[in-house]
Short mmCIF file of C-alpha atoms in Angstrom, two decimals:
data_model
loop_
_atom_site.label_atom_id
_atom_site.label_comp_id
_atom_site.label_asym_id
_atom_site.label_seq_id
_atom_site.Cartn_x
_atom_site.Cartn_y
_atom_site.Cartn_z
CA MET A 80 17.58 12.98 1.77
CA PRO A 81 15.53 9.71 3.00
CA ARG A 82 11.73 10.42 2.13
CA SER A 83 9.27 11.13 5.22
CA PRO A 84 7.23 8.03 5.41
CA ARG A 85 3.01 9.69 5.91
CA PHE A 86 -0.13 6.83 6.48
CA HIS A 87 -3.27 7.95 5.25
CA PRO A 88 -5.82 7.36 8.76
CA LEU A 89 -7.46 4.01 6.89
CA PHE A 90 -4.15 2.78 5.69
CA THR A 91 -3.56 0.52 8.89
CA VAL A 92 -7.81 -0.23 8.23
CA ASP A 93 -7.01 -1.51 5.03
CA VAL A 94 -4.67 -3.84 5.88
CA LEU A 95 -6.04 -5.10 8.96
CA GLN A 96 -9.38 -5.39 7.02
CA SER A 97 -6.41 -8.26 3.58
CA ALA A 98 -4.77 -9.81 6.63
CA ASP A 99 -8.38 -11.18 8.10
CA TRP A 100 -9.79 -12.16 5.36
CA TYR A 101 -6.40 -13.62 4.48
CA GLU A 102 -6.12 -15.21 7.94
CA SER A 103 -9.59 -16.87 7.95
CA LYS A 104 -8.50 -18.35 5.09
CA ALA A 105 -5.55 -20.27 6.38
CA VAL A 106 -3.70 -20.16 10.00
CA GLY A 107 -0.60 -18.36 9.08
CA LEU A 108 -1.65 -16.41 5.75
CA GLY A 109 -2.85 -12.79 7.29
CA VAL A 110 0.64 -12.42 9.09
CA GLY A 111 2.71 -13.74 6.03
CA PHE A 112 0.72 -10.63 4.25
CA THR A 113 1.37 -7.94 6.99
CA HIS A 114 5.15 -8.76 6.58
CA GLU A 115 5.22 -8.48 3.50
CA VAL A 116 3.40 -5.18 3.10
CA GLU A 117 5.57 -3.73 5.29
CA THR A 118 8.57 -4.69 3.51
CA GLY A 119 7.41 -3.22 0.52
CA ILE A 120 6.92 -0.11 2.34
CA GLU A 121 10.59 -0.67 3.23
CA ALA A 122 12.02 -1.18 -0.22
CA LEU A 123 9.36 1.61 -1.33
CA LEU A 124 10.64 4.22 1.27
CA SER A 125 14.06 3.29 -0.23
CA ASP A 126 13.40 3.84 -4.21
CA PRO A 127 10.30 5.76 -3.75
CA GLU A 128 10.12 6.88 -7.06
CA ARG A 129 11.13 3.94 -9.37
CA ARG A 130 7.18 3.81 -10.02
CA SER A 131 5.71 5.45 -12.55
CA ASN A 132 2.06 7.29 -11.40
CA PHE A 133 -0.62 4.65 -11.68
CA HIS A 134 -4.25 5.18 -12.23
CA TYR A 135 -5.79 8.75 -10.30
CA GLY A 136 -2.90 9.85 -9.69
CA PHE A 137 -1.07 7.35 -7.86
CA ARG A 138 1.15 5.61 -7.51
CA TYR A 139 1.75 1.26 -6.60
CA TRP A 140 4.05 -0.93 -5.32
CA PRO A 141 3.44 -4.31 -5.80
CA ILE A 142 2.99 -7.20 -2.55
CA GLN A 143 5.05 -9.67 -2.94
CA ARG A 144 3.51 -13.11 -2.47
CA PHE A 145 -0.57 -11.44 -2.97
CA PRO A 146 -1.92 -9.93 -5.17
CA HIS A 147 -2.19 -6.10 -3.73
CA LEU A 148 -0.62 -3.06 -4.13
CA ILE A 149 0.23 -0.12 -2.33
CA LEU A 150 -1.23 2.50 -2.91
CA TYR A 151 1.43 6.34 -2.61
CA ASP A 152 2.42 9.16 -4.29
CA VAL A 153 5.82 10.94 -3.96
CA THR A 154 6.67 14.60 -2.40
CA PRO A 155 10.09 15.97 -2.14
CA SER A 156 9.55 15.89 1.11
CA GLU A 157 7.40 12.79 2.19
CA VAL A 158 6.29 9.90 0.60
CA LEU A 159 1.86 9.80 1.08
CA LEU A 160 1.34 6.36 1.98
CA PHE A 161 -2.67 6.11 0.93
CA GLY A 162 -3.82 1.89 0.66
CA VAL A 163 -3.55 -1.13 0.17
CA MET A 164 -5.61 -2.47 -2.51
CA HIS A 165 -6.46 -6.12 -4.79
CA PRO A 166 -6.41 -5.75 -8.42
CA SER A 167 -9.96 -6.08 -8.38
CA GLN A 168 -10.60 -3.35 -6.37
CA GLU A 169 -12.54 0.37 -7.91
CA PRO A 170 -9.70 3.14 -7.79
CA SER A 171 -11.73 5.26 -8.42
CA GLN A 172 -12.65 4.53 -4.13
CA TRP A 173 -9.44 5.93 -2.75
CA ILE A 174 -9.91 9.18 -5.46
CA ALA A 175 -10.83 11.08 -1.56
CA ARG A 176 -7.69 9.70 -0.15
CA LEU A 177 -6.16 11.37 -3.00
CA GLY A 178 -7.92 15.34 -0.78
#
């Protein structure tokens, strides 16, 4: 049975901030980033247990073409999507989102 996605309220903020940054570097790059995030979400929802646990209880899914990770976890009924991070960022800033 497919699990329902549940997005943390700041998930969209993460995506938009990163997309804005990429768009400031090259026109269209922010749209490309957003598209790759959407594609990554679809892929991870089709097989959410494919990735093992990462630091602090998160799982991660790499975003194609961009050095970012989708942070998520899996419950019996849902896929909890916590945020999008660049690997150079400190993962501990997402710990509060586990709450």
